[in-house]
Structure formats: structure tokens, C-alpha cells
Amino acid sequence: MDTTKVLVVANAPGILQRVEETLAGLEVEVAIRLRDAGAAVKKQDFSVMVLYLGFEPQSTVELVASLSGELQGHPVAIVCLAPESKAPMSELEAQMRAAGAAEFIVLADYPRTQQGNDVLRRRILSAANPARRGAPVVRVLRRAAQVAGGHANLAGHLGVPHAALLRWIGGEEEPPEEAFLLAFDLVHIDLERGTGKPS
């Protein structure tokens, strides 16, 4: 039996229902206010906090940054769930990752089917595995996605399906060597430019 403890922070009933379906069988606690989330994480030993980005953006960034800074000896992996929006997500993703989020997931990328929920579940739980999260291949792919301006742009650059790229970034599968080398080149060129940030 999986003993992963998950805190779900969301203020939208539909999102809560979707996440609870996805994480069925795990020990899940729910908070509907940001301040309750902060208090719960400090009191209990959660492996993952799933944070729906339907709250006021600045307060959400501050919560992620404060939890990442305060819990160094007792870290919780923070997974951000972005709303199903057509708006560009790259800026929001960059802010959340800079604040300390381990994962940034756009729900629109995962259909509400058994298969979609299974892939979403694996991606959320992979954030709780520090070995996967910190693997060099995963770090290079994440950095390449920042340089390219988002996961969709990187998938296009590499000529691979978006879903495959998400599995690689989630640590579920190893990318083919050719795709990894193309991503590595993007990161290398960006570092040579000396920008130090996504272009």
C-alpha cells in the first residue's frame, strides 16, 4: 500500500474532485485557503503538496517561496496545477519554479479519462521522488523548456509529441539520445550567451 501523504490545496470544487479521483487510494488532506495550507504543511509530514493556481497569484508565489525556504530539513515537493486556460503559461511556470515548485502541470494536457488520470497521477507522485526530480537528464530537459519558452515549444523544437516530453521531464521514461542532445544544445547555447535566464 502506498503511504504517500498528499495535501491538496484548491478552492474550486471541480478541481478538488478531479485531483481526488486522480489520487484515489492515497492519504489525501484538503485545504481550501492558502493560510490553512501553510499551517498544515508545518504540522504534518506530507510528501507532496498539490497547489491549484486559482488563488491570487502573488499570495500563491509567496506561499511556495516561504514553504520552500522554511522546510529545508523537512522538504515537501510542491506541484502546481495550472487551470485549463489558453493563456501562455511560461511566465507563471517560471515564477512558480523560481519560488521552489518541483513541478508545474497544466491540467488541459491530461484528459479526464482513466489513462489521463493515470499519467497525471504518475507525474504528481514523481515530484515526491527526489532522485527522479534531481536527475541530470530531468534538470537539462527542464532548463531546455525554460530556454525554449515552455514545454510545447521544446517539444516542437525536438520534433517529439508533447506527452512524451512530459513523461521524460516527469522522470517516467528516458528520452532518446538524439532528443536529449538537442535539448542539451539549447541549454549550452543559452549558457554561452551568458543570459542565465530563459530567453
Coordinates of N, CA, C and O in Angstrom, one line a residue:
M1 N 0.8 -1.2 0.0 CA 0.0 0.0 0.0 C 0.9 1.2 0.0 O 1.9 1.3 0.7
D2 N 0.5 2.2 -0.8 CA 1.3 3.5 -0.9 C 1.0 4.3 0.3 O -0.1 4.6 0.7
T3 N 2.1 4.8 1.0 CA 1.9 5.6 2.2 C 2.2 7.1 1.9 O 2.3 7.8 2.8
T4 N 2.2 7.4 0.6 CA 2.4 8.8 0.3 C 1.3 9.7 0.9 O 0.1 9.4 0.6
K5 N 1.7 10.8 1.6 CA 0.6 11.7 2.1 C 0.6 12.9 1.3 O 1.7 13.5 1.0
V6 N -0.5 13.3 0.8 CA -0.7 14.4 -0.1 C -1.6 15.5 0.5 O -2.7 15.2 1.0
L7 N -1.2 16.7 0.4 CA -2.0 17.9 0.7 C -2.5 18.5 -0.6 O -1.7 18.9 -1.4
V8 N -3.8 18.6 -0.7 CA -4.3 19.2 -1.9 C -4.9 20.6 -1.5 O -5.7 20.7 -0.6
V9 N -4.4 21.6 -2.2 CA -4.8 23.0 -1.9 C -5.6 23.5 -3.1 O -5.0 23.8 -4.1
A10 N -6.9 23.7 -3.0 CA -7.7 24.1 -4.1 C -9.0 24.8 -3.6 O -9.5 24.4 -2.6
N11 N -9.4 25.8 -4.3 CA -10.7 26.5 -3.9 C -11.7 26.3 -5.0 O -12.7 27.1 -5.0
A12 N -11.6 25.3 -5.9 CA -12.6 25.0 -6.9 C -13.1 23.6 -6.8 O -12.3 22.7 -6.9
P13 N -14.4 23.4 -6.5 CA -14.9 22.0 -6.3 C -14.6 21.1 -7.4 O -14.2 19.9 -7.2
G14 N -14.6 21.5 -8.7 CA -14.3 20.6 -9.8 C -12.9 20.2 -9.8 O -12.6 19.0 -10.1
I15 N -12.0 21.1 -9.4 CA -10.6 20.7 -9.4 C -10.3 19.7 -8.2 O -9.6 18.7 -8.4
L16 N -10.9 20.0 -7.1 CA -10.8 19.0 -5.9 C -11.3 17.6 -6.3 O -10.6 16.6 -6.0
Q17 N -12.4 17.6 -7.0 CA -12.9 16.3 -7.4 C -12.0 15.6 -8.4 O -11.7 14.4 -8.2
R18 N -11.4 16.3 -9.3 CA -10.5 15.7 -10.3 C -9.3 15.2 -9.6 O -8.8 14.1 -9.9
V19 N -8.7 16.0 -8.7 CA -7.5 15.6 -8.0 C -7.7 14.4 -7.1 O -6.9 13.4 -7.0
E20 N -8.9 14.4 -6.4 CA -9.2 13.2 -5.6 C -9.4 11.9 -6.4 O -9.0 10.9 -6.0
E21 N -10.0 12.1 -7.6 CA -10.1 10.9 -8.5 C -8.7 10.4 -8.9 O -8.5 9.2 -8.9
T22 N -7.9 11.3 -9.2 CA -6.5 11.0 -9.7 C -5.7 10.3 -8.6 O -4.9 9.5 -8.9
L23 N -5.9 10.8 -7.4 CA -5.1 10.3 -6.3 C -5.8 9.3 -5.4 O -5.4 9.1 -4.2
A24 N -6.8 8.6 -5.9 CA -7.6 7.7 -5.2 C -6.7 6.6 -4.6 O -5.7 6.1 -5.2
G25 N -6.9 6.2 -3.3 CA -6.1 5.2 -2.6 C -5.0 5.8 -1.8 O -4.4 5.1 -1.0
L26 N -4.7 7.1 -2.0 CA -3.6 7.7 -1.2 C -4.2 8.4 0.0 O -5.4 8.8 0.0
E27 N -3.4 8.8 1.0 CA -3.8 9.6 2.1 C -3.8 11.0 1.7 O -2.8 11.6 1.5
V28 N -5.0 11.6 1.5 CA -5.1 13.0 1.0 C -5.9 13.8 2.0 O -6.9 13.5 2.5
E29 N -5.3 15.0 2.2 CA -5.9 16.0 3.1 C -6.2 17.2 2.2 O -5.4 17.5 1.3
V30 N -7.2 18.0 2.5 CA -7.6 19.1 1.6 C -7.6 20.4 2.4 O -8.0 20.4 3.6
A31 N -7.1 21.4 1.8 CA -7.1 22.8 2.4 C -7.7 23.7 1.3 O -7.4 23.6 0.1
I32 N -8.6 24.6 1.7 CA -9.3 25.4 0.7 C -8.8 26.9 0.8 O -9.2 27.7 0.0
R33 N -7.9 27.2 1.8 CA -7.3 28.5 1.9 C -5.8 28.4 2.0 O -5.3 27.4 2.5
L34 N -5.1 29.4 1.4 CA -3.6 29.3 1.4 C -3.1 29.3 2.8 O -2.1 28.5 3.1
R35 N -3.6 30.0 3.7 CA -3.1 30.1 5.1 C -3.2 28.7 5.8 O -2.4 28.3 6.6
D36 N -4.3 28.0 5.5 CA -4.5 26.7 6.0 C -3.5 25.7 5.5 O -3.0 24.8 6.2
A37 N -3.1 25.9 4.2 CA -2.1 25.0 3.6 C -0.8 25.2 4.3 O -0.1 24.2 4.6
G38 N -0.3 26.4 4.5 CA 0.9 26.7 5.2 C 1.0 26.0 6.6 O 2.0 25.4 6.9
A39 N -0.1 26.2 7.3 CA -0.2 25.6 8.7 C -0.1 24.1 8.6 O 0.6 23.4 9.4
A40 N -0.9 23.5 7.7 CA -0.9 22.0 7.6 C 0.4 21.4 7.2 O 0.9 20.4 7.8
V41 N 1.2 22.1 6.3 CA 2.5 21.6 5.9 C 3.5 21.6 7.1 O 4.3 20.7 7.2
K42 N 3.4 22.6 7.9 CA 4.3 22.8 9.0 C 4.0 21.8 10.1 O 4.9 21.4 10.9
K43 N 2.7 21.3 10.2 CA 2.3 20.4 11.3 C 2.5 18.9 10.9 O 2.7 18.1 11.7
Q44 N 2.3 18.6 9.6 CA 2.3 17.2 9.2 C 3.4 16.9 8.2 O 3.9 17.8 7.6
D45 N 3.6 15.6 8.1 CA 4.7 15.1 7.2 C 4.1 14.7 5.8 O 4.0 13.5 5.5
F46 N 3.9 15.7 5.0 CA 3.3 15.4 3.7 C 4.5 15.2 2.7 O 5.6 15.8 2.8
S47 N 4.3 14.3 1.8 CA 5.3 14.0 0.7 C 5.2 15.0 -0.4 O 6.1 15.5 -1.0
V48 N 3.9 15.4 -0.7 CA 3.6 16.3 -1.8 C 2.5 17.2 -1.4 O 1.5 16.9 -0.8
M49 N 2.6 18.5 -1.9 CA 1.5 19.4 -1.8 C 1.1 19.8 -3.3 O 1.9 20.2 -4.0
V50 N -0.1 19.5 -3.6 CA -0.7 19.8 -4.9 C -1.4 21.1 -4.8 O -2.4 21.2 -4.1
L51 N -0.9 22.1 -5.4 CA -1.5 23.5 -5.3 C -2.1 24.0 -6.6 O -1.4 24.1 -7.6
Y52 N -3.4 24.1 -6.5 CA -4.1 24.6 -7.7 C -3.9 26.2 -7.8 O -4.1 26.9 -6.8
L53 N -3.6 26.6 -9.0 CA -3.3 28.0 -9.1 C -4.5 28.9 -9.5 O -4.5 29.6 -10.4
G54 N -5.5 28.7 -8.6 CA -6.7 29.5 -8.7 C -6.8 30.6 -7.7 O -7.8 31.3 -7.6
F55 N -5.8 30.8 -6.9 CA -5.7 31.8 -5.9 C -5.1 33.0 -6.4 O -4.5 33.0 -7.5
E56 N -5.0 34.1 -5.6 CA -4.4 35.3 -6.0 C -2.9 35.0 -6.3 O -2.2 34.4 -5.4
P57 N -2.4 35.4 -7.5 CA -1.0 34.9 -7.9 C 0.1 35.3 -6.9 O 0.9 34.5 -6.6
Q58 N 0.1 36.5 -6.5 CA 1.2 37.0 -5.6 C 1.2 36.2 -4.3 O 2.3 35.8 -3.8
S59 N 0.1 36.0 -3.7 CA 0.0 35.2 -2.5 C 0.4 33.8 -2.7 O 1.1 33.2 -1.8
T60 N 0.1 33.2 -3.8 CA 0.5 31.8 -4.1 C 2.0 31.7 -4.3 O 2.6 30.8 -3.7
V61 N 2.6 32.6 -5.0 CA 4.1 32.6 -5.1 C 4.7 32.8 -3.8 O 5.7 32.1 -3.5
E62 N 4.2 33.7 -2.9 CA 4.8 33.9 -1.6 C 4.7 32.6 -0.7 O 5.6 32.3 0.0
L63 N 3.5 31.9 -0.8 CA 3.4 30.7 -0.1 C 4.4 29.6 -0.5 O 5.1 29.0 0.3
V64 N 4.6 29.4 -1.8 CA 5.5 28.5 -2.3 C 6.9 28.8 -1.9 O 7.7 28.0 -1.4
A65 N 7.3 30.1 -2.0 CA 8.6 30.5 -1.6 C 8.9 30.3 -0.1 O 9.9 29.9 0.3
S66 N 7.9 30.7 0.7 CA 8.1 30.5 2.1 C 8.2 29.1 2.5 O 9.0 28.7 3.4
L67 N 7.4 28.2 2.0 CA 7.5 26.8 2.3 C 8.8 26.2 1.8 O 9.4 25.4 2.5
S68 N 9.2 26.6 0.7 CA 10.5 26.1 0.1 C 11.6 26.5 1.0 O 12.6 25.8 1.3
G69 N 11.6 27.8 1.5 CA 12.6 28.3 2.3 C 12.7 27.8 3.8 O 13.7 27.6 4.3
E70 N 11.5 27.6 4.3 CA 11.4 27.2 5.7 C 11.6 25.7 6.0 O 11.9 25.3 7.1
L71 N 11.3 24.9 5.0 CA 11.3 23.5 5.2 C 12.5 22.7 4.6 O 12.4 21.6 4.1
Q72 N 13.7 23.4 4.7 CA 14.8 22.8 4.1 C 15.2 21.4 4.7 O 15.5 20.5 3.9
G73 N 15.0 21.2 6.0 CA 15.3 19.9 6.6 C 14.2 18.9 6.5 O 14.3 17.8 6.8
H74 N 13.0 19.4 6.0 CA 11.8 18.6 6.0 C 11.0 19.0 4.8 O 10.0 19.6 4.9
P75 N 11.6 18.8 3.6 CA 11.0 19.4 2.4 C 9.7 18.7 1.9 O 9.6 17.5 2.2
V76 N 8.8 19.4 1.4 CA 7.6 18.9 0.8 C 7.7 19.3 -0.7 O 8.1 20.4 -1.0
A77 N 7.5 18.3 -1.6 CA 7.5 18.6 -3.0 C 6.2 19.4 -3.4 O 5.1 18.9 -3.0
I78 N 6.4 20.5 -4.0 CA 5.2 21.3 -4.3 C 4.9 21.2 -5.8 O 5.8 21.5 -6.7
V79 N 3.7 20.7 -6.1 CA 3.3 20.5 -7.5 C 2.2 21.6 -7.8 O 1.2 21.6 -7.1
C80 N 2.4 22.4 -8.8 CA 1.4 23.4 -9.2 C 0.6 22.9 -10.3 O 1.1 22.4 -11.3
L81 N -0.8 23.0 -10.1 CA -1.7 22.7 -11.1 C -2.3 23.9 -11.7 O -2.9 24.7 -11.0
A82 N -2.0 24.2 -13.0 CA -2.5 25.4 -13.7 C -3.9 25.1 -14.2 O -4.2 24.0 -14.7
P83 N -4.7 26.2 -14.2 CA -6.1 26.0 -14.8 C -6.0 25.7 -16.2 O -5.0 25.9 -16.9
E84 N -7.1 25.1 -16.7 CA -7.2 24.8 -18.2 C -7.5 26.1 -18.9 O -8.6 26.5 -19.1
S85 N -6.4 26.8 -19.3 CA -6.5 28.1 -19.9 C -5.7 28.1 -21.2 O -4.7 27.4 -21.3
K86 N -6.1 28.9 -22.1 CA -5.4 29.1 -23.4 C -4.3 30.1 -23.2 O -3.5 30.3 -24.1
A87 N -4.2 30.8 -22.1 CA -3.2 31.8 -21.9 C -1.9 31.2 -21.8 O -1.7 30.1 -21.3
P88 N -0.8 31.9 -22.2 CA 0.6 31.4 -22.1 C 0.9 31.1 -20.7 O 0.6 32.0 -19.8
M89 N 1.5 30.0 -20.4 CA 1.8 29.6 -19.0 C 3.3 29.8 -18.7 O 3.7 29.6 -17.5
S90 N 4.1 30.1 -19.7 CA 5.6 30.1 -19.4 C 6.0 31.1 -18.3 O 6.8 30.7 -17.5
E91 N 5.4 32.2 -18.3 CA 5.8 33.2 -17.2 C 5.4 32.7 -15.8 O 6.1 32.8 -14.9
L92 N 4.1 32.2 -15.8 CA 3.6 31.7 -14.5 C 4.5 30.5 -14.0 O 4.9 30.4 -12.9
E93 N 4.8 29.6 -15.0 CA 5.6 28.5 -14.6 C 7.0 28.9 -14.1 O 7.5 28.4 -13.1
A94 N 7.6 29.9 -14.8 CA 8.9 30.4 -14.4 C 8.9 31.0 -13.0 O 9.8 30.7 -12.2
Q95 N 7.8 31.7 -12.6 CA 7.7 32.3 -11.3 C 7.5 31.2 -10.2 O 8.2 31.2 -9.2
M96 N 6.7 30.2 -10.5 CA 6.5 29.1 -9.6 C 7.7 28.3 -9.3 O 8.1 27.9 -8.2
R97 N 8.4 28.0 -10.4 CA 9.7 27.2 -10.3 C 10.7 28.0 -9.6 O 11.5 27.4 -8.7
A98 N 10.8 29.3 -9.8 CA 11.8 30.1 -9.1 C 11.5 30.2 -7.6 O 12.4 30.2 -6.8
A99 N 10.2 30.1 -7.3 CA 9.8 30.1 -5.9 C 10.1 28.8 -5.2 O 10.1 28.8 -4.0
G100 N 10.3 27.7 -6.0 CA 10.6 26.5 -5.4 C 9.7 25.3 -5.7 O 9.8 24.2 -5.2
A101 N 8.7 25.5 -6.6 CA 7.9 24.4 -7.0 C 8.7 23.3 -7.8 O 9.5 23.6 -8.6
A102 N 8.4 22.1 -7.5 CA 9.1 21.0 -8.1 C 8.5 20.6 -9.4 O 9.2 20.1 -10.3
E103 N 7.2 20.9 -9.6 CA 6.5 20.5 -10.8 C 5.5 21.5 -11.2 O 4.9 22.2 -10.3
F104 N 5.2 21.7 -12.5 CA 4.2 22.6 -12.9 C 3.4 21.9 -14.0 O 4.0 21.5 -15.0
I105 N 2.1 21.7 -13.8 CA 1.3 20.8 -14.6 C 0.1 21.6 -15.1 O -0.6 22.2 -14.3
V106 N -0.1 21.7 -16.4 CA -1.3 22.3 -17.0 C -2.3 21.2 -17.2 O -2.1 20.2 -17.9
L107 N -3.5 21.3 -16.5 CA -4.5 20.3 -16.5 C -5.0 20.0 -17.9 O -5.4 18.8 -18.1
A108 N -5.0 20.9 -18.7 CA -5.5 20.7 -20.1 C -4.7 19.7 -20.9 O -5.2 19.1 -21.8
D109 N -3.5 19.4 -20.4 CA -2.6 18.4 -21.1 C -3.1 17.0 -20.7 O -2.5 16.0 -21.3
Y110 N -4.0 16.8 -19.7 CA -4.3 15.5 -19.3 C -5.9 15.3 -19.3 O -6.5 15.9 -18.5
P111 N -6.4 14.6 -20.3 CA -7.8 14.5 -20.4 C -8.4 13.7 -19.2 O -7.7 12.9 -18.6
R112 N -9.6 14.0 -18.9 CA -10.2 13.4 -17.7 C -10.8 12.0 -18.1 O -12.0 11.8 -18.1
T113 N -9.8 11.1 -18.3 CA -10.1 9.7 -18.7 C -9.2 8.9 -17.7 O -8.4 9.4 -17.0
Q114 N -9.5 7.6 -17.7 CA -8.6 6.7 -16.8 C -7.2 6.9 -17.2 O -6.3 7.0 -16.3
Q115 N -6.9 6.9 -18.5 CA -5.5 7.0 -18.9 C -4.9 8.3 -18.6 O -3.8 8.5 -18.0
G116 N -5.7 9.4 -18.8 CA -5.2 10.8 -18.5 C -4.9 10.9 -17.0 O -3.9 11.5 -16.6
N117 N -5.9 10.4 -16.2 CA -5.7 10.4 -14.7 C -4.5 9.6 -14.3 O -3.8 10.0 -13.3
D118 N -4.2 8.5 -14.9 CA -3.1 7.6 -14.5 C -1.8 8.4 -14.8 O -0.8 8.4 -14.0
V119 N -1.7 9.0 -16.0 CA -0.4 9.7 -16.3 C -0.3 10.9 -15.4 O 0.8 11.2 -14.9
L120 N -1.4 11.6 -15.1 CA -1.3 12.8 -14.2 C -0.9 12.3 -12.8 O 0.0 13.0 -12.1
R121 N -1.4 11.2 -12.3 CA -1.0 10.7 -11.0 C 0.5 10.4 -10.9 O 1.1 10.7 -10.0
R122 N 1.0 9.7 -12.0 CA 2.4 9.4 -12.0 C 3.3 10.6 -12.0 O 4.3 10.7 -11.3
R123 N 2.8 11.6 -12.7 CA 3.6 12.9 -12.8 C 3.6 13.6 -11.4 O 4.6 14.1 -11.0
I124 N 2.4 13.6 -10.8 CA 2.4 14.2 -9.4 C 3.3 13.5 -8.4 O 4.0 14.1 -7.7
L125 N 3.2 12.2 -8.4 CA 3.9 11.4 -7.5 C 5.4 11.3 -7.8 O 6.2 11.2 -6.9
S126 N 5.8 11.5 -9.0 CA 7.2 11.6 -9.4 C 7.9 12.8 -8.7 O 9.1 12.7 -8.4
A127 N 7.1 13.8 -8.4 CA 7.7 15.0 -7.8 C 8.1 14.7 -6.4 O 9.0 15.3 -5.8
A128 N 7.5 13.7 -5.8 CA 7.9 13.3 -4.4 C 9.2 12.5 -4.3 O 9.7 12.2 -3.3
N129 N 9.7 12.0 -5.5 CA 10.9 11.2 -5.5 C 12.1 12.1 -5.8 O 12.3 12.5 -7.0
P130 N 12.8 12.5 -4.8 CA 13.9 13.5 -5.0 C 15.0 13.0 -6.0 O 15.6 13.7 -6.8
A131 N 15.1 11.6 -6.1 CA 16.1 11.1 -7.1 C 15.7 11.4 -8.5 O 16.5 11.8 -9.3
R132 N 14.4 11.2 -8.8 CA 13.9 11.5 -10.1 C 13.9 13.0 -10.4 O 14.3 13.4 -11.5
R133 N 13.5 13.8 -9.4 CA 13.4 15.2 -9.6 C 14.7 15.8 -9.8 O 14.9 16.8 -10.6
G134 N 15.8 15.3 -9.2 CA 17.1 15.9 -9.4 C 18.0 15.2 -10.4 O 19.1 15.6 -10.5
A135 N 17.5 14.2 -11.2 CA 18.3 13.5 -12.1 C 18.8 14.5 -13.2 O 18.1 15.4 -13.6
P136 N 20.1 14.4 -13.6 CA 20.7 15.3 -14.5 C 19.9 15.4 -15.8 O 19.7 16.5 -16.3
V137 N 19.4 14.3 -16.4 CA 18.6 14.4 -17.6 C 17.4 15.2 -17.4 O 17.0 16.1 -18.2
V138 N 16.7 15.0 -16.3 CA 15.5 15.8 -16.0 C 15.8 17.3 -15.8 O 15.1 18.2 -16.4
R139 N 16.9 17.6 -15.2 CA 17.3 19.0 -15.0 C 17.6 19.7 -16.3 O 17.2 20.8 -16.5
V140 N 18.3 19.0 -17.2 CA 18.6 19.5 -18.5 C 17.3 19.8 -19.3 O 17.1 20.8 -19.9
L141 N 16.4 18.8 -19.3 CA 15.1 19.0 -20.0 C 14.3 20.2 -19.5 O 13.7 20.9 -20.2
R142 N 14.3 20.3 -18.1 CA 13.5 21.4 -17.5 C 14.2 22.8 -17.9 O 13.5 23.7 -18.3
R143 N 15.5 22.8 -17.9 CA 16.2 24.0 -18.3 C 15.9 24.3 -19.8 O 15.7 25.5 -20.1
A144 N 16.0 23.3 -20.6 CA 15.7 23.5 -22.0 C 14.3 24.0 -22.3 O 14.1 24.9 -23.1
A145 N 13.4 23.5 -21.5 CA 12.0 24.0 -21.6 C 11.9 25.5 -21.3 O 11.2 26.3 -21.9
Q146 N 12.6 25.9 -20.3 CA 12.7 27.4 -19.9 C 13.3 28.2 -21.0 O 12.7 29.2 -21.4
V147 N 14.4 27.7 -21.6 CA 15.0 28.4 -22.7 C 14.1 28.5 -23.9 O 14.0 29.5 -24.6
A148 N 13.4 27.4 -24.2 CA 12.5 27.4 -25.4 C 11.2 28.2 -25.2 O 10.5 28.4 -26.2
G149 N 10.9 28.5 -23.9 CA 9.7 29.3 -23.7 C 8.5 28.4 -23.4 O 7.4 28.8 -23.6
G150 N 8.8 27.2 -22.8 CA 7.7 26.3 -22.4 C 7.8 24.9 -23.0 O 8.6 24.7 -23.9
H151 N 7.1 24.0 -22.4 CA 7.1 22.6 -22.8 C 6.7 22.4 -24.3 O 7.3 21.6 -25.0
A152 N 5.6 23.1 -24.7 CA 5.1 22.9 -26.0 C 6.2 23.3 -27.1 O 6.4 22.6 -28.1
N153 N 6.8 24.5 -26.8 CA 7.8 24.9 -27.7 C 9.0 24.0 -27.8 O 9.6 23.7 -28.9
L154 N 9.4 23.4 -26.6 CA 10.5 22.5 -26.6 C 10.2 21.2 -27.4 O 11.0 20.7 -28.2
A155 N 8.9 20.7 -27.2 CA 8.5 19.5 -27.9 C 8.6 19.8 -29.4 O 9.0 18.9 -30.2
G156 N 8.1 20.9 -29.8 CA 8.2 21.3 -31.3 C 9.6 21.3 -31.8 O 10.0 20.8 -32.8
H157 N 10.5 21.9 -31.0 CA 11.9 22.0 -31.3 C 12.6 20.7 -31.5 O 13.4 20.4 -32.4
L158 N 12.2 19.8 -30.6 CA 12.8 18.4 -30.6 C 12.1 17.5 -31.6 O 12.6 16.4 -31.9
G159 N 10.9 17.9 -32.1 CA 10.2 17.1 -33.0 C 9.6 15.9 -32.3 O 9.6 14.8 -32.9
V160 N 9.1 16.0 -31.1 CA 8.6 14.9 -30.4 C 7.2 15.3 -29.8 O 6.8 16.4 -29.7
P161 N 6.3 14.3 -29.6 CA 5.0 14.6 -29.0 C 5.1 15.2 -27.6 O 6.0 14.9 -26.8
H162 N 4.3 16.2 -27.4 CA 4.3 16.9 -26.1 C 4.1 15.9 -24.9 O 4.8 16.1 -23.9
A163 N 3.2 14.9 -25.1 CA 3.0 14.0 -24.0 C 4.3 13.2 -23.7 O 4.6 12.9 -22.5
A164 N 5.1 12.9 -24.7 CA 6.3 12.1 -24.5 C 7.3 13.0 -23.7 O 8.0 12.5 -22.8
L165 N 7.4 14.3 -24.1 CA 8.3 15.2 -23.4 C 7.9 15.3 -21.9 O 8.8 15.3 -21.0
L166 N 6.6 15.4 -21.6 CA 6.2 15.5 -20.2 C 6.5 14.2 -19.4 O 6.9 14.3 -18.3
R167 N 6.5 13.1 -20.1 CA 6.9 11.8 -19.4 C 8.4 11.9 -19.1 O 8.8 11.4 -18.0
W168 N 9.2 12.4 -20.0 CA 10.7 12.5 -19.8 C 10.9 13.4 -18.6 O 11.8 13.2 -17.8
I169 N 10.3 14.6 -18.7 CA 10.5 15.6 -17.6 C 10.0 15.1 -16.3 O 10.6 15.4 -15.2
G170 N 9.0 14.3 -16.3 CA 8.5 13.7 -15.0 C 9.3 12.5 -14.5 O 9.1 12.0 -13.5
G171 N 10.4 12.2 -15.3 CA 11.3 11.1 -14.9 C 10.7 9.7 -15.1 O 11.2 8.7 -14.6
E172 N 9.6 9.6 -15.8 CA 8.9 8.3 -16.1 C 9.6 7.5 -17.1 O 9.5 6.3 -17.1
E173 N 10.2 8.2 -18.1 CA 10.9 7.5 -19.2 C 12.2 8.2 -19.5 O 12.3 9.4 -19.3
E174 N 13.2 7.5 -20.1 CA 14.4 8.2 -20.6 C 14.1 8.7 -22.0 O 13.6 7.9 -22.8
P175 N 14.6 9.9 -22.3 CA 14.4 10.4 -23.7 C 15.4 9.7 -24.6 O 16.5 9.2 -24.2
P176 N 15.1 9.6 -25.9 CA 16.1 9.1 -26.9 C 17.3 10.0 -26.8 O 17.2 11.2 -26.6
E177 N 18.5 9.4 -27.1 CA 19.7 10.2 -27.1 C 19.7 11.4 -28.0 O 20.1 12.5 -27.6
E178 N 19.1 11.3 -29.2 CA 19.1 12.4 -30.1 C 18.3 13.6 -29.6 O 18.7 14.7 -29.6
A179 N 17.1 13.3 -28.9 CA 16.3 14.3 -28.3 C 17.0 15.0 -27.2 O 17.0 16.2 -27.0
F180 N 17.7 14.2 -26.3 CA 18.4 14.7 -25.2 C 19.5 15.7 -25.7 O 19.7 16.7 -25.1
L181 N 20.2 15.2 -26.7 CA 21.4 16.1 -27.2 C 20.9 17.4 -27.8 O 21.5 18.4 -27.6
L182 N 19.7 17.4 -28.4 CA 19.2 18.6 -28.9 C 18.8 19.6 -27.8 O 19.0 20.8 -27.8
A183 N 18.2 19.0 -26.7 CA 17.8 19.8 -25.6 C 19.1 20.3 -24.9 O 19.2 21.5 -24.5
F184 N 20.1 19.5 -24.8 CA 21.4 19.9 -24.2 C 22.0 21.0 -24.9 O 22.5 22.0 -24.3
D185 N 21.9 21.0 -26.3 CA 22.5 22.0 -27.1 C 21.8 23.4 -26.8 O 22.4 24.4 -26.8
L186 N 20.5 23.3 -26.7 CA 19.7 24.6 -26.3 C 20.2 25.2 -25.1 O 20.5 26.4 -25.0
V187 N 20.4 24.3 -24.0 CA 20.9 24.8 -22.7 C 22.3 25.4 -22.9 O 22.7 26.4 -22.3
H188 N 23.2 24.6 -23.6 CA 24.6 25.0 -23.7 C 24.7 26.3 -24.5 O 25.4 27.2 -24.0
I189 N 23.9 26.5 -25.5 CA 24.0 27.8 -26.3 C 23.5 29.0 -25.4 O 24.1 30.0 -25.4
D190 N 22.4 28.7 -24.6 CA 21.9 29.7 -23.7 C 23.0 30.1 -22.7 O 23.2 31.3 -22.4
L191 N 23.7 29.1 -22.1 CA 24.7 29.4 -21.1 C 25.9 30.2 -21.8 O 26.4 31.0 -21.1
E192 N 26.2 29.8 -23.0 CA 27.3 30.5 -23.7 C 27.0 32.0 -23.9 O 27.8 32.9 -23.9
R193 N 25.7 32.2 -24.2 CA 25.2 33.6 -24.3 C 25.3 34.4 -23.0 O 25.3 35.6 -23.0
G194 N 25.4 33.6 -21.9 CA 25.5 34.3 -20.6 C 24.3 34.9 -20.1 O 24.3 35.8 -19.3
T195 N 23.1 34.5 -20.6 CA 21.9 35.1 -20.2 C 21.5 34.7 -18.8 O 21.0 35.5 -18.0
G196 N 21.7 33.5 -18.4 CA 21.4 33.0 -17.1 C 19.9 32.9 -16.8 O 19.5 32.7 -15.7
K197 N 19.1 33.2 -17.8 CA 17.6 33.1 -17.6 C 17.0 32.7 -19.0 O 17.6 32.7 -20.0
P198 N 15.8 32.2 -18.9 CA 15.1 31.8 -20.1 C 15.1 33.0 -21.1 O 14.9 34.1 -20.8
S199 N 15.3 32.6 -22.4 CA 15.3 33.7 -23.4 C 13.9 33.8 -24.1 O 13.0 33.1 -23.8

